[in-house]
């Protein structure tokens, strides 16, 4: 089980630009700050940054593979994400070119990873926030499954909270971790509590595995743990989350049923009050801090000095 961790950097409120060392460049982007709190105990499948082009015209969320991950698999999943649909989907809009180190980017909006949001809030989210989160994620998974896709990477760190609703990141984290038939448990970047048992043992990702991972993510949002004791889960959510976390895929509920159960008490995704006040304040602070972050402007390359002719 994993705790919530602390909030750091722009995500938690620290001003950018304090670092003395030069900013790192990846492709056409200059990194402004890491999105994830380095002190969190929740595994993150990708290294994520807020970055900007040198001309200041484009700010993005930039992702890099974790050390030890196959960069080609990482890029293949990012390429496949271009076809994702649904309210929480954030398809990649830019991907590393041939010969470049692996990266992909999506347009920037102020977001907090779910573990950071819990840290900012000071504990688990209110029940109405958990309901709204679950309904929005389930609606997106319905669309993806209708496309014949399995997300294979829903986890607390993959969920980004924005003022107008959540986003799903970290495409295909399970598939990228290991090929089918290879045990996936214990691999870096994968949150063990969110990994469906049938996939941890090497099984092919299936839609009902996404349901398991959704249940673990909602358990985390409601308790701070992906594998809480049953009594720790709010009573109104206990039966539903428990069914999602069944080791038997056949017992897990269908997504339509999850939406119906959560929708009965959910706040709509973009409604005021859906997120706690401290989380909204942190999103506003992040937006202002990113806006004022200074990116050195690259000047034109300097010409070498002309040779001085020697007198005859």
CSV table of C-alpha atoms in Angstrom, one decimal:
chain,number,residue,atom,x,y,z
A,1,UNK,CA,0.0,0.0,0.0
A,2,UNK,CA,1.2,3.5,-0.8
A,3,UNK,CA,0.6,6.8,1.0
A,4,UNK,CA,-0.1,10.1,-0.6
A,5,UNK,CA,3.3,11.7,-0.4
A,6,UNK,CA,3.9,15.4,-0.4
A,7,UNK,CA,3.5,18.2,-3.0
A,8,UNK,CA,6.5,19.8,-4.5
A,9,UNK,CA,7.6,22.0,-7.3
A,10,UNK,CA,5.0,23.9,-9.4
A,11,UNK,CA,2.5,21.2,-8.8
A,12,UNK,CA,2.5,21.8,-5.1
A,13,UNK,CA,3.2,25.5,-5.1
A,14,UNK,CA,6.9,26.2,-5.3
A,15,UNK,CA,7.9,29.0,-7.6
A,16,UNK,CA,9.7,28.0,-10.8
A,17,UNK,CA,13.0,29.5,-11.8
A,18,UNK,CA,14.8,29.0,-8.5
A,19,UNK,CA,17.0,26.3,-9.8
A,20,UNK,CA,20.5,27.5,-10.5
A,21,UNK,CA,21.4,25.0,-13.1
A,22,UNK,CA,20.5,25.6,-16.8
A,23,UNK,CA,17.1,24.2,-18.0
A,24,UNK,CA,17.2,21.0,-19.9
A,25,UNK,CA,16.0,20.7,-23.5
A,26,UNK,CA,14.1,17.8,-25.0
A,27,UNK,CA,13.4,18.0,-28.7
A,28,UNK,CA,12.0,21.5,-29.4
A,29,UNK,CA,11.0,22.0,-25.7
A,30,UNK,CA,12.7,23.5,-22.6
A,31,UNK,CA,11.7,21.8,-19.4
A,32,UNK,CA,10.1,24.2,-16.8
A,33,UNK,CA,9.5,21.7,-14.0
A,34,UNK,CA,8.7,18.1,-13.2
A,35,UNK,CA,5.0,17.4,-12.9
A,36,UNK,CA,5.3,14.7,-10.3
A,37,UNK,CA,6.4,15.1,-6.7
A,38,UNK,CA,9.8,13.4,-6.4
A,39,UNK,CA,9.0,12.5,-2.8
A,40,UNK,CA,5.8,10.6,-3.6
A,41,UNK,CA,5.8,6.9,-2.9
A,42,UNK,CA,3.3,6.1,-5.7
A,43,UNK,CA,5.1,4.7,-8.8
A,44,UNK,CA,4.8,6.8,-12.0
A,45,UNK,CA,5.1,4.9,-15.3
A,46,UNK,CA,6.6,7.9,-17.1
A,47,UNK,CA,8.8,10.9,-16.3
A,48,UNK,CA,6.5,13.9,-16.8
A,49,UNK,CA,7.4,17.6,-17.2
A,50,UNK,CA,5.8,20.9,-18.0
A,51,UNK,CA,7.8,22.3,-20.9
A,52,UNK,CA,7.7,25.1,-23.4
A,53,UNK,CA,9.2,26.0,-26.8
A,54,UNK,CA,11.9,28.6,-26.8
A,55,UNK,CA,9.6,31.1,-28.6
A,56,UNK,CA,7.1,30.8,-25.8
A,57,UNK,CA,4.3,29.9,-28.2
A,58,UNK,CA,3.6,26.3,-27.0
A,59,UNK,CA,3.5,24.9,-23.5
A,60,UNK,CA,3.1,21.2,-23.2
A,61,UNK,CA,3.1,18.2,-20.8
A,62,UNK,CA,6.1,16.2,-21.9
A,63,UNK,CA,6.6,12.6,-21.1
A,64,UNK,CA,9.8,10.5,-21.2
A,65,UNK,CA,10.1,6.7,-20.6
A,66,UNK,CA,11.4,5.5,-17.2
A,67,UNK,CA,15.0,4.2,-17.2
A,68,UNK,CA,15.0,0.6,-18.4
A,69,UNK,CA,11.8,0.9,-20.5
A,70,UNK,CA,11.9,0.0,-24.1
A,71,UNK,CA,11.8,3.4,-25.9
A,72,UNK,CA,10.3,1.9,-29.1
A,73,UNK,CA,7.4,0.4,-27.1
A,74,UNK,CA,7.0,3.7,-25.4
A,75,UNK,CA,6.8,5.5,-28.7
A,76,UNK,CA,4.4,2.9,-30.2
A,77,UNK,CA,2.0,3.5,-27.3
A,78,UNK,CA,2.2,7.2,-27.7
A,79,UNK,CA,1.5,6.9,-31.5
A,80,UNK,CA,-1.5,4.7,-30.8
A,81,UNK,CA,-2.8,7.3,-28.3
A,82,UNK,CA,-3.4,9.7,-31.3
A,83,UNK,CA,-6.6,7.7,-31.9
A,84,UNK,CA,-8.0,7.8,-28.4
A,85,UNK,CA,-11.4,9.3,-27.8
A,86,UNK,CA,-13.4,10.1,-24.7
A,87,UNK,CA,-13.8,13.0,-22.3
A,88,UNK,CA,-10.6,12.1,-20.3
A,89,UNK,CA,-8.4,11.1,-23.2
A,90,UNK,CA,-5.4,13.3,-24.0
A,91,UNK,CA,-3.9,12.0,-27.3
A,92,UNK,CA,-0.3,12.8,-28.0
A,93,UNK,CA,0.1,15.7,-30.4
A,94,UNK,CA,3.9,15.6,-30.8
A,95,UNK,CA,6.2,12.6,-30.8
A,96,UNK,CA,10.0,12.3,-31.1
A,97,UNK,CA,11.4,12.0,-34.6
A,98,UNK,CA,13.7,9.3,-35.9
A,99,UNK,CA,17.0,9.2,-34.1
A,100,UNK,CA,15.8,11.3,-31.2
A,101,UNK,CA,15.6,10.1,-27.6
A,102,UNK,CA,12.0,9.0,-26.9
A,103,UNK,CA,9.4,11.6,-25.8
A,104,UNK,CA,5.9,12.7,-26.5
A,105,UNK,CA,3.9,15.8,-25.7
A,106,UNK,CA,0.3,16.8,-25.2
A,107,UNK,CA,-1.0,20.4,-24.8
A,108,UNK,CA,-0.6,21.8,-21.4
A,109,UNK,CA,-3.5,22.6,-19.1
A,110,UNK,CA,-3.1,23.0,-15.3
A,111,UNK,CA,-3.3,19.5,-13.8
A,112,UNK,CA,-2.3,17.7,-10.6
A,113,UNK,CA,-1.5,14.0,-10.5
A,114,UNK,CA,-4.0,12.3,-8.2
A,115,UNK,CA,-1.3,11.5,-5.5
A,116,UNK,CA,-0.3,15.2,-5.5
A,117,UNK,CA,-4.0,16.3,-5.2
A,118,UNK,CA,-4.4,14.1,-2.1
A,119,UNK,CA,-1.3,15.6,-0.6
A,120,UNK,CA,-2.5,19.1,-1.3
A,121,UNK,CA,-5.9,18.4,0.1
A,122,UNK,CA,-4.4,16.8,3.2
A,123,UNK,CA,-6.0,13.3,2.8
A,124,UNK,CA,-8.5,11.3,0.7
A,125,UNK,CA,-10.9,13.2,-1.5
A,126,UNK,CA,-14.5,13.8,-0.4
A,127,UNK,CA,-17.0,11.1,-1.6
A,128,UNK,CA,-18.7,13.4,-4.1
A,129,UNK,CA,-15.3,14.1,-5.7
A,130,UNK,CA,-14.5,10.4,-5.9
A,131,UNK,CA,-17.9,9.7,-7.5
A,132,UNK,CA,-17.4,12.4,-10.1
A,133,UNK,CA,-13.9,11.1,-10.8
A,134,UNK,CA,-15.1,7.5,-11.2
A,135,UNK,CA,-18.0,8.4,-13.5
A,136,UNK,CA,-15.8,10.5,-15.8
A,137,UNK,CA,-13.0,7.8,-16.0
A,138,UNK,CA,-15.6,5.1,-16.6
A,139,UNK,CA,-17.2,7.1,-19.4
A,140,UNK,CA,-13.8,7.4,-21.2
A,141,UNK,CA,-13.1,3.7,-20.7
A,142,UNK,CA,-16.5,2.9,-22.3
A,143,UNK,CA,-15.5,4.9,-25.4
A,144,UNK,CA,-12.0,3.3,-25.5
A,145,UNK,CA,-13.4,-0.2,-25.2
A,146,UNK,CA,-15.9,0.6,-27.9
A,147,UNK,CA,-12.9,1.3,-30.1
A,148,UNK,CA,-11.6,-2.1,-29.4
A,149,UNK,CA,-8.9,-0.8,-27.1
A,150,UNK,CA,-7.8,-1.6,-23.6
A,151,UNK,CA,-6.1,1.3,-21.7
A,152,UNK,CA,-3.9,-1.1,-19.7
A,153,UNK,CA,-2.4,1.6,-17.4
A,154,UNK,CA,-5.2,3.1,-15.2
A,155,UNK,CA,-3.6,3.9,-11.8
A,156,UNK,CA,-3.5,6.8,-9.3
A,157,UNK,CA,-0.4,8.4,-11.0
A,158,UNK,CA,-2.0,8.1,-14.5
A,159,UNK,CA,-5.0,10.2,-13.4
A,160,UNK,CA,-4.5,14.0,-13.8
A,161,UNK,CA,-7.0,16.3,-12.1
A,162,UNK,CA,-8.0,19.5,-14.0
A,163,UNK,CA,-10.6,22.0,-13.1
A,164,UNK,CA,-12.9,20.8,-15.9
A,165,UNK,CA,-12.5,17.1,-15.2
A,166,UNK,CA,-9.8,14.3,-15.0
A,167,UNK,CA,-7.4,13.2,-17.7
A,168,UNK,CA,-5.9,9.8,-18.3
A,169,UNK,CA,-2.2,9.7,-19.1
A,170,UNK,CA,0.6,7.0,-19.2
A,171,UNK,CA,-0.7,5.1,-22.2
A,172,UNK,CA,-0.4,1.3,-22.2
A,173,UNK,CA,1.8,1.2,-19.0
A,174,UNK,CA,1.1,-2.5,-18.6
A,175,UNK,CA,1.9,-3.4,-22.2
A,176,UNK,CA,5.0,-1.2,-22.2
A,177,UNK,CA,6.3,-2.9,-19.0
A,178,UNK,CA,6.6,-6.4,-20.4
A,179,UNK,CA,5.3,-8.5,-23.4
A,180,UNK,CA,2.4,-10.9,-23.0
A,181,UNK,CA,3.3,-14.0,-21.1
A,182,UNK,CA,5.9,-12.3,-19.0
A,183,UNK,CA,5.3,-11.6,-15.3
A,184,UNK,CA,4.7,-7.9,-14.9
A,185,UNK,CA,4.7,-7.6,-11.1
A,186,UNK,CA,7.6,-5.7,-9.5
A,187,UNK,CA,8.5,-3.8,-12.6
A,188,UNK,CA,9.5,-0.1,-12.2
A,189,UNK,CA,6.8,2.5,-12.6
A,190,UNK,CA,3.9,0.1,-12.2
A,191,UNK,CA,1.7,0.5,-9.1
A,192,UNK,CA,1.2,-3.1,-7.8
A,193,UNK,CA,-2.2,-2.4,-6.3
A,194,UNK,CA,-3.6,-1.2,-9.6
A,195,UNK,CA,-2.3,-4.1,-11.6
A,196,UNK,CA,-5.1,-6.7,-12.3
A,197,UNK,CA,-4.0,-10.2,-11.1
A,198,UNK,CA,-4.5,-11.8,-14.5
A,199,UNK,CA,-2.2,-9.1,-16.1
A,200,UNK,CA,0.4,-9.2,-13.3
A,201,UNK,CA,1.0,-12.9,-14.1
A,202,UNK,CA,1.5,-12.0,-17.8
A,203,UNK,CA,-2.0,-12.3,-19.3
A,204,UNK,CA,-3.0,-10.1,-22.2
A,205,UNK,CA,-4.6,-6.8,-21.2
A,206,UNK,CA,-8.4,-7.0,-21.3
A,207,UNK,CA,-11.2,-4.5,-20.7
A,208,UNK,CA,-12.2,-6.0,-17.4
A,209,UNK,CA,-8.6,-5.4,-16.3
A,210,UNK,CA,-9.3,-1.7,-16.8
A,211,UNK,CA,-12.3,-2.1,-14.5
A,212,UNK,CA,-10.0,-3.6,-11.8
A,213,UNK,CA,-7.6,-0.7,-12.2
A,214,UNK,CA,-10.4,1.8,-12.0
A,215,UNK,CA,-11.6,0.3,-8.7
A,216,UNK,CA,-8.1,0.5,-7.3
A,217,UNK,CA,-7.8,4.1,-8.4
A,218,UNK,CA,-11.1,5.0,-6.8
A,219,UNK,CA,-10.1,3.2,-3.6
A,220,UNK,CA,-6.9,5.3,-3.6
A,221,UNK,CA,-8.9,8.5,-4.1
A,222,UNK,CA,-11.2,7.6,-1.3
A,223,UNK,CA,-8.7,6.2,1.2
A,224,UNK,CA,-5.1,7.0,0.2
A,225,UNK,CA,-4.5,3.3,-0.7
A,226,UNK,CA,-5.1,1.1,-3.7
A,227,UNK,CA,-5.5,-1.9,-1.5
A,228,UNK,CA,-7.4,-0.6,1.6
A,229,UNK,CA,-9.2,-2.6,4.2
A,230,UNK,CA,-12.8,-2.9,3.3
A,231,UNK,CA,-13.9,-0.9,6.3
A,232,UNK,CA,-11.7,2.1,5.2
A,233,UNK,CA,-13.8,2.6,2.0
A,234,UNK,CA,-16.8,4.9,2.4
A,235,UNK,CA,-19.8,2.8,3.0
A,236,UNK,CA,-21.7,4.1,-0.1
A,237,UNK,CA,-18.8,3.0,-2.3
A,238,UNK,CA,-17.7,-0.1,-0.6
A,239,UNK,CA,-19.7,-2.7,-2.5
A,240,UNK,CA,-19.0,-1.2,-5.9
A,241,UNK,CA,-15.2,-0.8,-5.4
A,242,UNK,CA,-15.1,-4.3,-3.8
A,243,UNK,CA,-16.6,-5.8,-6.9
A,244,UNK,CA,-14.2,-3.9,-9.2
A,245,UNK,CA,-11.3,-5.4,-7.2
A,246,UNK,CA,-12.5,-9.0,-7.5
A,247,UNK,CA,-9.7,-11.3,-8.5
A,248,UNK,CA,-12.3,-13.1,-10.8
A,249,UNK,CA,-12.8,-10.9,-13.9
A,250,UNK,CA,-16.3,-12.3,-14.3
A,251,UNK,CA,-17.4,-10.9,-11.0
A,252,UNK,CA,-16.4,-7.3,-11.9
A,253,UNK,CA,-19.2,-4.9,-12.9
A,254,UNK,CA,-19.7,-3.6,-16.4
A,255,UNK,CA,-18.7,0.0,-16.9
A,256,UNK,CA,-22.3,1.0,-17.6
A,257,UNK,CA,-23.3,-0.3,-14.2
A,258,UNK,CA,-20.4,1.6,-12.6
A,259,UNK,CA,-21.6,4.9,-14.2
A,260,UNK,CA,-25.1,4.3,-13.1
A,261,UNK,CA,-24.1,3.6,-9.5
A,262,UNK,CA,-21.7,6.6,-9.3
A,263,UNK,CA,-23.9,8.9,-11.2
A,264,UNK,CA,-26.7,8.7,-8.6
A,265,UNK,CA,-24.6,10.9,-6.2
A,266,UNK,CA,-21.9,12.3,-8.5
A,267,UNK,CA,-21.2,16.0,-9.1
A,268,UNK,CA,-20.8,16.6,-12.9
A,269,UNK,CA,-17.2,16.7,-14.1
A,270,UNK,CA,-17.0,20.5,-14.6
A,271,UNK,CA,-19.3,21.6,-11.8
A,272,UNK,CA,-18.2,24.0,-9.1
A,273,UNK,CA,-17.3,22.1,-5.9
A,274,UNK,CA,-16.3,18.9,-7.7
A,275,UNK,CA,-12.8,19.3,-6.4
A,276,UNK,CA,-11.7,20.5,-2.9
A,277,UNK,CA,-10.8,24.2,-2.6
A,278,UNK,CA,-7.1,23.5,-1.9
A,279,UNK,CA,-6.8,21.5,-5.1
A,280,UNK,CA,-8.5,24.3,-7.1
A,281,UNK,CA,-6.1,26.8,-5.5
A,282,UNK,CA,-3.1,24.6,-6.3
A,283,UNK,CA,-4.2,24.4,-10.0
A,284,UNK,CA,-4.6,28.2,-10.1
A,285,UNK,CA,-1.2,28.7,-8.6
A,286,UNK,CA,0.4,26.2,-11.0
A,287,UNK,CA,-1.2,28.1,-14.0
A,288,UNK,CA,0.2,31.4,-12.8
A,289,UNK,CA,3.6,30.0,-12.0
A,290,UNK,CA,3.9,28.3,-15.4
A,291,UNK,CA,2.8,31.5,-17.1
A,292,UNK,CA,5.5,33.5,-15.5
A,293,UNK,CA,8.3,31.0,-15.8
A,294,UNK,CA,11.2,32.4,-17.7
A,295,UNK,CA,12.6,30.5,-20.6
A,296,UNK,CA,15.9,31.8,-22.0
A,297,UNK,CA,15.5,32.9,-25.6
A,298,UNK,CA,17.9,31.2,-27.9
A,299,UNK,CA,19.8,33.7,-30.1
A,300,UNK,CA,21.1,33.0,-33.6
A,301,UNK,CA,24.3,31.1,-33.8
A,302,UNK,CA,27.3,33.4,-33.7
A,303,UNK,CA,29.6,33.4,-36.7
A,304,UNK,CA,33.3,32.6,-36.1
A,305,UNK,CA,35.6,35.6,-36.3
A,306,UNK,CA,37.1,36.4,-39.7
A,307,UNK,CA,40.8,35.4,-40.0
A,308,UNK,CA,43.2,38.3,-39.7
A,309,UNK,CA,45.5,38.4,-42.7
A,310,UNK,CA,49.2,38.2,-42.0
A,311,UNK,CA,51.4,40.9,-43.5
A,312,UNK,CA,53.7,39.8,-46.3
